Tab-separated table of C-alpha atoms in Angstrom:
chain	number	residue	atom	x	y	z
A	1	MET	CA	-32.804	-9.299	-5.287
A	2	ASP	CA	-32.572	-9.985	-2.455
A	3	PRO	CA	-33.592	-6.332	-0.099
A	4	VAL	CA	-30.611	-6.012	2.163
A	5	GLU	CA	-28.089	-5.933	-0.837
A	6	ALA	CA	-30.396	-3.951	-2.770
A	7	TYR	CA	-31.020	-1.243	-0.256
A	8	LEU	CA	-26.725	-1.509	0.121
A	9	ASP	CA	-26.368	-0.592	-3.172
A	10	GLN	CA	-28.657	1.915	-3.287
A	11	VAL	CA	-26.460	4.015	-0.475
A	12	ALA	CA	-23.520	2.679	-2.124
A	13	ARG	CA	-24.859	5.326	-5.328
A	14	ARG	CA	-25.299	8.480	-2.879
A	15	LEU	CA	-22.155	8.304	-1.376
A	16	ARG	CA	-19.746	11.177	-1.806
A	17	GLY	CA	-16.245	11.701	-0.485
A	18	ASP	CA	-13.684	8.978	0.289
A	19	ALA	CA	-14.215	5.843	-0.696
A	20	ALA	CA	-12.566	3.695	2.205
A	21	ASP	CA	-14.303	5.660	4.127
A	22	ALA	CA	-17.870	4.262	2.160
A	23	ARG	CA	-16.681	0.943	1.981
A	24	ARG	CA	-16.410	0.877	5.553
A	25	LEU	CA	-19.713	2.518	6.175
A	26	LEU	CA	-21.128	-0.328	3.770
A	27	ALA	CA	-20.017	-2.738	5.766
A	28	GLU	CA	-20.885	-1.308	9.067
A	29	LEU	CA	-24.226	-1.107	7.904
A	30	GLU	CA	-24.457	-4.582	6.346
A	31	SER	CA	-23.554	-6.428	9.527
A	32	HIS	CA	-26.001	-3.964	10.961
A	33	LEU	CA	-28.646	-5.793	9.144
A	34	LEU	CA	-27.867	-8.969	9.001
A	35	ASP	CA	-27.495	-8.203	13.643
A	36	GLU	CA	-31.008	-6.669	13.214
A	37	VAL	CA	-31.918	-9.784	10.596
A	38	ASP	CA	-30.758	-12.204	13.114
A	39	ALA	CA	-32.630	-10.649	16.133
A	40	ALA	CA	-36.130	-10.338	14.209
A	41	ARG	CA	-35.593	-13.968	13.699
A	42	ALA	CA	-34.882	-14.740	17.278
A	43	GLU	CA	-38.219	-13.336	17.978
A	44	GLY	CA	-40.214	-16.000	15.248
A	45	LEU	CA	-40.018	-12.801	12.349
A	46	ASP	CA	-40.509	-14.746	9.746
A	47	ASP	CA	-37.109	-14.636	7.222
A	48	ALA	CA	-39.018	-11.480	4.899
A	49	ALA	CA	-40.608	-10.241	7.884
A	50	ALA	CA	-37.441	-9.522	10.086
A	51	ARG	CA	-35.828	-8.571	7.015
A	52	GLU	CA	-38.418	-5.935	6.106
A	53	ARG	CA	-38.354	-4.984	9.745
A	54	ALA	CA	-34.466	-4.627	10.113
A	55	LEU	CA	-34.807	-2.254	7.134
A	56	ALA	CA	-36.681	-0.381	8.261
A	57	ARG	CA	-35.246	0.145	11.833
A	58	ILE	CA	-32.035	1.127	10.238
A	59	GLY	CA	-33.536	3.914	8.050
A	60	SER	CA	-34.321	4.997	4.514
A	61	VAL	CA	-31.549	5.278	2.370
A	62	ARG	CA	-32.065	9.391	1.877
A	63	THR	CA	-32.379	9.367	4.975
A	64	VAL	CA	-28.540	7.319	5.266
A	65	ALA	CA	-27.059	8.487	2.613
A	66	ARG	CA	-27.505	12.534	3.696
A	67	ALA	CA	-26.370	11.678	7.087
A	68	ALA	CA	-22.947	10.265	5.594
A	69	ASN	CA	-22.491	12.715	3.999
A	70	GLY	CA	-23.369	15.295	5.746
A	71	GLY	CA	-25.605	18.955	5.329
A	72	THR	CA	-24.912	21.740	2.896
A	73	ARG	CA	-22.358	23.205	4.215
A	74	ASP	CA	-20.438	20.357	3.891
A	75	LEU	CA	-21.152	19.519	0.543
A	76	LEU	CA	-19.930	23.661	0.003
A	77	ALA	CA	-16.355	22.825	2.321
A	78	ALA	CA	-16.044	19.985	0.062
A	79	LEU	CA	-16.451	21.344	-3.488
A	80	MET	CA	-14.622	24.496	-1.429
A	81	THR	CA	-11.795	22.177	-1.570
A	82	SER	CA	-11.864	20.017	-5.104
A	83	ALA	CA	-12.097	23.619	-6.817
A	84	ALA	CA	-8.141	24.556	-4.797
A	85	GLY	CA	-7.284	21.327	-5.578
A	86	LEU	CA	-7.950	21.383	-9.217
A	87	ALA	CA	-6.524	25.046	-8.903
A	88	VAL	CA	-3.493	23.668	-7.780
A	89	VAL	CA	-2.897	21.345	-10.630
A	90	GLY	CA	-3.798	24.189	-13.034
A	91	PHE	CA	-1.165	26.709	-12.033
A	92	ALA	CA	1.185	23.457	-12.399
A	93	ALA	CA	0.504	23.367	-15.248
A	94	ILE	CA	0.694	26.376	-16.919
A	95	LEU	CA	4.319	26.700	-15.018
A	96	THR	CA	5.254	23.332	-15.988
A	97	GLY	CA	4.042	24.883	-19.930
A	98	THR	CA	5.660	27.546	-19.229
A	99	LEU	CA	8.754	26.669	-17.827
A	100	VAL	CA	9.132	23.672	-21.021
A	101	ALA	CA	8.478	25.876	-23.574
A	102	GLU	CA	11.016	27.982	-22.585
A	103	LEU	CA	13.181	25.126	-22.072
A	104	LEU	CA	12.659	24.015	-25.816
A	105	GLY	CA	13.179	27.807	-27.548
A	106	HIS	CA	16.466	27.893	-26.838
A	107	VAL	CA	17.527	24.539	-27.595
A	108	PHE	CA	15.411	24.294	-30.881
A	109	SER	CA	14.233	27.533	-32.288
A	110	MET	CA	13.057	30.950	-30.243
A	111	HIS	CA	10.732	31.701	-33.556
A	112	ALA	CA	9.194	28.284	-33.889
A	113	PHE	CA	7.813	28.659	-29.557
A	114	TYR	CA	7.068	32.045	-29.878
A	115	GLY	CA	6.964	34.050	-33.820
A	116	LEU	CA	4.171	35.546	-34.843
A	117	PRO	CA	2.240	33.855	-37.054
A	118	GLY	CA	3.277	35.199	-40.875
A	119	ASP	CA	-0.606	36.673	-41.108
A	120	VAL	CA	-0.226	38.874	-38.362
A	121	ASN	CA	0.252	42.802	-39.384
A	122	PRO	CA	-0.047	44.202	-35.533
A	123	ALA	CA	0.116	47.867	-35.340
A	124	ALA	CA	3.524	50.584	-35.758
A	125	ALA	CA	2.637	51.771	-32.177
A	126	LYS	CA	2.648	47.704	-30.966
A	127	VAL	CA	6.267	47.322	-33.206
A	128	ALA	CA	7.243	50.394	-32.227
A	129	GLY	CA	7.521	49.059	-28.299
A	130	TRP	CA	8.224	45.447	-28.655
A	131	LEU	CA	11.599	47.496	-30.515
A	132	ALA	CA	12.339	50.196	-27.741
A	133	ASP	CA	11.657	46.735	-25.153
A	134	GLN	CA	14.787	44.841	-26.825
A	135	PRO	CA	17.640	46.141	-27.823
A	136	SER	CA	19.411	43.477	-29.224
A	137	ALA	CA	17.532	42.110	-31.441
A	138	THR	CA	17.786	42.951	-35.461
A	139	ASN	CA	14.203	43.204	-36.910
A	140	TRP	CA	11.306	44.020	-35.059
A	141	HIS	CA	9.767	40.213	-36.587
A	142	GLN	CA	12.748	39.206	-33.774
A	143	ALA	CA	11.843	41.434	-31.413
A	144	ALA	CA	8.143	40.118	-31.215
A	145	THR	CA	9.545	36.677	-30.325
A	146	LEU	CA	11.770	37.808	-27.679
A	147	GLU	CA	9.105	40.330	-26.300
A	148	ASN	CA	7.175	37.134	-25.809
A	149	ALA	CA	9.157	34.653	-24.474
A	150	ASP	CA	10.430	37.339	-21.925
A	151	ASP	CA	6.491	38.051	-21.104
A	152	THR	CA	5.325	34.620	-20.948
A	153	LEU	CA	8.913	33.453	-18.839
A	154	LEU	CA	8.065	36.797	-16.394
A	155	LEU	CA	4.547	37.692	-16.110
A	156	ARG	CA	2.750	34.401	-16.934
A	157	GLY	CA	5.108	32.668	-15.501
A	158	GLY	CA	5.226	34.056	-12.218
A	159	ALA	CA	1.963	34.770	-12.245
A	160	SER	CA	1.713	31.080	-11.520
A	161	LEU	CA	4.178	30.871	-9.391
A	162	ILE	CA	2.068	32.485	-7.007
A	163	GLY	CA	-1.394	31.060	-8.323
A	164	LEU	CA	0.529	27.446	-7.141
A	165	ILE	CA	1.897	28.943	-3.646
A	166	GLY	CA	-1.414	30.189	-2.534
A	167	SER	CA	-3.597	27.775	-4.427
A	168	LEU	CA	-1.229	24.875	-1.860
A	169	VAL	CA	-1.700	26.827	0.875
A	170	ALA	CA	-5.257	27.051	0.944
A	171	TYR	CA	-5.839	23.413	-0.764
A	172	ALA	CA	-3.941	22.597	2.336
A	173	TRP	CA	-6.199	24.692	5.165
A	174	LEU	CA	-9.348	23.181	3.536
A	175	ARG	CA	-7.537	19.461	3.551
A	176	ARG	CA	-7.382	19.790	7.482
A	177	ARG	CA	-11.251	20.077	7.994
A	178	HIS	CA	-12.475	18.628	4.609
A	179	ARG	CA	-12.319	15.773	2.379
A	180	GLY	CA	-12.487	16.873	-1.270
A	181	LEU	CA	-15.015	15.498	-3.793
A	182	PRO	CA	-14.504	12.879	-5.616
A	183	ILE	CA	-13.550	15.138	-9.410
A	184	ALA	CA	-11.041	12.878	-11.740
A	185	VAL	CA	-13.525	13.067	-14.301
A	186	VAL	CA	-14.485	16.722	-14.082
A	187	GLY	CA	-10.693	17.075	-14.516
A	188	ALA	CA	-10.117	14.877	-17.215
A	189	THR	CA	-12.865	16.669	-18.363
A	190	ALA	CA	-11.441	19.888	-18.659
A	191	PHE	CA	-7.947	19.554	-18.998
A	192	GLY	CA	-9.439	17.624	-21.895
A	193	ILE	CA	-10.855	20.464	-23.455
A	194	VAL	CA	-8.120	22.952	-22.612
A	195	GLY	CA	-5.470	20.819	-23.892
A	196	LEU	CA	-7.535	20.219	-27.526
A	197	ALA	CA	-8.435	24.087	-27.386
A	198	LEU	CA	-4.732	24.228	-27.184
A	199	VAL	CA	-3.788	21.962	-29.261
A	200	PHE	CA	-5.598	23.579	-32.445
A	201	GLY	CA	-4.290	26.962	-31.442
A	202	GLY	CA	-1.213	25.710	-31.891
A	203	VAL	CA	-1.894	23.992	-35.779
A	204	THR	CA	-3.852	26.689	-37.023
A	205	GLY	CA	-1.423	28.890	-35.923
A	206	SER	CA	-3.890	31.307	-33.722
A	207	TYR	CA	-2.977	35.050	-32.376
A	208	THR	CA	-4.175	36.563	-29.720
A	209	ALA	CA	-3.199	40.904	-28.940
A	210	ALA	CA	-1.804	38.224	-25.395
A	211	GLU	CA	-1.068	34.558	-26.622
A	212	TRP	CA	0.995	33.531	-29.538
A	213	GLY	CA	3.760	31.619	-30.492
A	214	THR	CA	3.552	27.799	-32.376
A	215	GLY	CA	5.558	26.274	-30.265
A	216	LYS	CA	3.787	27.727	-27.085
A	217	TRP	CA	0.184	27.148	-27.901
A	218	LEU	CA	1.569	23.543	-28.095
A	219	THR	CA	3.555	22.965	-25.832
A	220	ASP	CA	0.480	23.310	-22.806
A	221	GLY	CA	-1.693	21.578	-24.898
A	222	LEU	CA	0.546	18.793	-24.788
A	223	VAL	CA	0.870	19.137	-20.866
A	224	ALA	CA	-2.970	20.041	-20.399
A	225	LEU	CA	-3.510	16.926	-22.527
A	226	THR	CA	-1.044	14.891	-20.302
A	227	VAL	CA	-2.924	16.291	-16.293
A	228	ALA	CA	-6.372	15.178	-18.214
A	229	MET	CA	-4.852	11.900	-19.212
A	230	ALA	CA	-3.881	11.705	-15.989
A	231	TYR	CA	-7.112	11.883	-14.496
A	232	ALA	CA	-8.977	9.427	-16.985
A	233	GLY	CA	-6.723	7.482	-15.291
A	234	THR	CA	-7.689	7.765	-12.181
A	235	ALA	CA	-11.592	7.844	-12.538
A	236	ALA	CA	-11.046	4.752	-13.958
A	237	ARG	CA	-9.245	3.173	-11.491
A	238	ARG	CA	-11.878	4.360	-9.035
A	239	ALA	CA	-15.051	3.067	-11.982
A	240	LEU	CA	-13.132	-0.581	-11.743
A	241	ALA	CA	-12.527	-0.928	-8.447
B	1	MET	CA	-25.357	9.775	23.929
B	2	LEU	CA	-23.023	8.061	22.063
B	3	LEU	CA	-19.799	8.524	24.027
B	4	SER	CA	-22.438	7.907	26.973
B	5	VAL	CA	-23.217	4.407	25.378
B	6	LEU	CA	-19.680	3.743	24.492
B	7	ASP	CA	-18.244	5.140	28.767
B	8	ALA	CA	-19.653	1.164	29.376
B	9	GLY	CA	-17.388	-0.421	27.411
B	10	PRO	CA	-16.458	-0.735	23.758
B	11	ALA	CA	-19.043	-1.660	21.637
B	12	HIS	CA	-19.664	-2.107	18.487
B	13	GLY	CA	-22.222	0.469	16.053
B	14	TYR	CA	-25.154	-2.342	16.507
B	15	GLU	CA	-24.293	-2.409	20.726
B	16	VAL	CA	-24.541	1.129	20.963
B	17	SER	CA	-27.878	1.936	18.742
B	18	ALA	CA	-29.397	-1.209	20.584
B	19	GLU	CA	-28.817	0.653	24.435
B	20	LEU	CA	-29.290	3.862	23.067
B	21	ARG	CA	-33.103	2.466	22.511
B	22	ARG	CA	-32.819	0.530	26.052
B	23	ARG	CA	-31.611	3.325	27.830
B	24	SER	CA	-34.335	5.492	26.253
B	25	ASP	CA	-37.251	3.348	26.182
B	26	GLY	CA	-37.566	2.727	22.906
B	27	ASP	CA	-38.046	6.832	23.359
B	28	PHE	CA	-34.943	7.344	20.575
B	29	ASP	CA	-36.241	5.524	17.800
B	30	LEU	CA	-33.577	6.894	15.600
B	31	PRO	CA	-32.536	5.778	12.068
B	32	GLU	CA	-29.802	3.231	13.318
B	33	GLY	CA	-28.282	4.237	10.340
B	34	THR	CA	-27.277	7.576	10.772
B	35	ILE	CA	-25.281	5.965	14.385
B	36	TYR	CA	-22.574	5.172	12.148
B	37	PRO	CA	-21.800	8.710	10.059
B	38	ALA	CA	-21.830	10.022	13.719
B	39	LEU	CA	-19.644	7.314	15.128
B	40	HIS	CA	-17.125	8.242	12.129
B	41	ARG	CA	-16.916	12.166	13.144
B	42	LEU	CA	-16.294	11.738	16.596
B	43	GLU	CA	-13.689	9.063	15.739
B	44	LYS	CA	-12.121	12.139	13.365
B	45	ALA	CA	-12.640	14.097	16.636
B	46	GLY	CA	-10.244	11.938	18.209
B	47	LEU	CA	-12.837	11.033	20.439
B	48	LEU	CA	-13.437	7.399	19.862
B	49	SER	CA	-11.240	4.788	18.804
B	50	SER	CA	-12.355	1.920	16.238
B	51	THR	CA	-10.497	-1.578	15.270
B	52	TRP	CA	-11.985	-4.279	12.746
B	53	ASP	CA	-12.863	-7.493	14.865
B	54	ASP	CA	-13.347	-10.946	12.754
B	55	SER	CA	-13.469	-13.174	15.255
B	56	GLY	CA	-17.503	-12.775	15.581
B	57	THR	CA	-19.249	-14.791	12.792
B	58	ARG	CA	-19.674	-11.525	10.761
B	59	ARG	CA	-17.072	-8.583	10.467
B	60	ARG	CA	-17.985	-5.581	12.963
B	61	ARG	CA	-15.803	-2.564	13.771
B	62	ILE	CA	-15.723	-2.080	17.345
B	63	TYR	CA	-15.602	1.509	19.038
B	64	GLN	CA	-14.723	2.836	22.552
B	65	LEU	CA	-13.911	5.958	24.511
B	66	THR	CA	-10.424	8.035	23.896
B	67	ALA	CA	-9.333	9.926	27.304
B	68	GLN	CA	-9.415	13.022	25.445
B	69	GLY	CA	-13.744	10.931	24.650
B	70	ALA	CA	-13.957	10.649	28.347
B	71	SER	CA	-12.574	14.200	29.022
B	72	ALA	CA	-15.294	15.277	26.531
B	73	LEU	CA	-17.988	14.083	27.976
B	74	VAL	CA	-17.489	14.371	31.730
B	75	GLU	CA	-17.843	18.524	30.102
B	76	GLU	CA	-21.308	17.476	28.111
B	77	LYS	CA	-22.349	15.901	31.372
B	78	HIS	CA	-21.826	18.310	33.500
B	79	GLY	CA	-23.471	21.488	30.055
B	80	TRP	CA	-26.203	18.936	29.945
B	81	GLN	CA	-26.899	19.977	33.728
B	82	ARG	CA	-26.445	23.277	33.897
B	83	PHE	CA	-28.735	23.698	31.148
B	84	ALA	CA	-31.320	20.678	32.285
B	85	ALA	CA	-31.889	22.857	35.643
B	86	SER	CA	-32.012	26.261	34.600
B	87	VAL	CA	-34.947	24.728	32.510
B	88	ASN	CA	-36.264	23.528	35.651
B	89	LEU	CA	-36.110	26.834	37.563
B	90	VAL	CA	-37.390	29.084	34.762
B	91	LEU	CA	-40.124	26.199	34.861
B	92	GLY	CA	-40.536	25.770	38.632
B	93	VAL	CA	-40.268	22.016	38.195
B	94	ALA	CA	-37.335	21.610	40.074
């Protein structure tokens, strides 16, 4: 393989950040190397020696890639930008799951979305609390369902809305200074695992002190899997580009 | 230094690196590939602008100083003159 092309391939593999910036750098490096080879040939060097001198002058793959990627501080800033971007998507997914479950629960069955699994026997004090908070409920099962629906919408929905606004502000601020890293594979993996876990929770009727409700688990799981598929699509497009 | 080279007129990266080597009489023998990330950063900071030139045998990115870059160059030159004068005074070589 042509040593100039091999060099450019190695630089390409080490570059982080925006694909357009990487393409531009590689085009400039290639043009530079070919100019350098032409100049060396004009001085009387043979082709192999001309290419060798051009590659020696342009700098090692590591040196050029490090200059392009920036130092540790740039890497940390890029990681923070990417983390803020993931947080935006995460909070938006939680809020979406909360609102969709609320809507579907009202349309189809609140019990299917927020009801306690049949084999759960909560403590008497907890049951008393639900009945006190939900005076319109005709029995404790209905009180548990309504309490779960209210808490999900107000507490989880409210917290995710605050988180979404906060992470959006942080992301906008960081993005103006640093580009994030390409993290589509990370997003697809993280949301995929969480989505599968949530769907498993829905299918098995899982119960924790803070989260229960088959429909709610499944809605959250499907939202997370949709986000994972969107990230996977982005990763595939980048890989094929 | 990159701004100073481009103060003479628009140029592509290869010309910039060759001019740096020529002006420094070969002393600034930097890895030439590192010039491009530096040019990109200066452009993002608004000190340079650039466009592709497809008129020659190969495609090149041509860089030129912006008004902001010209002002920054004047500032940098003054700053360097002050610094060099101070060091010369300390060393007693002025």
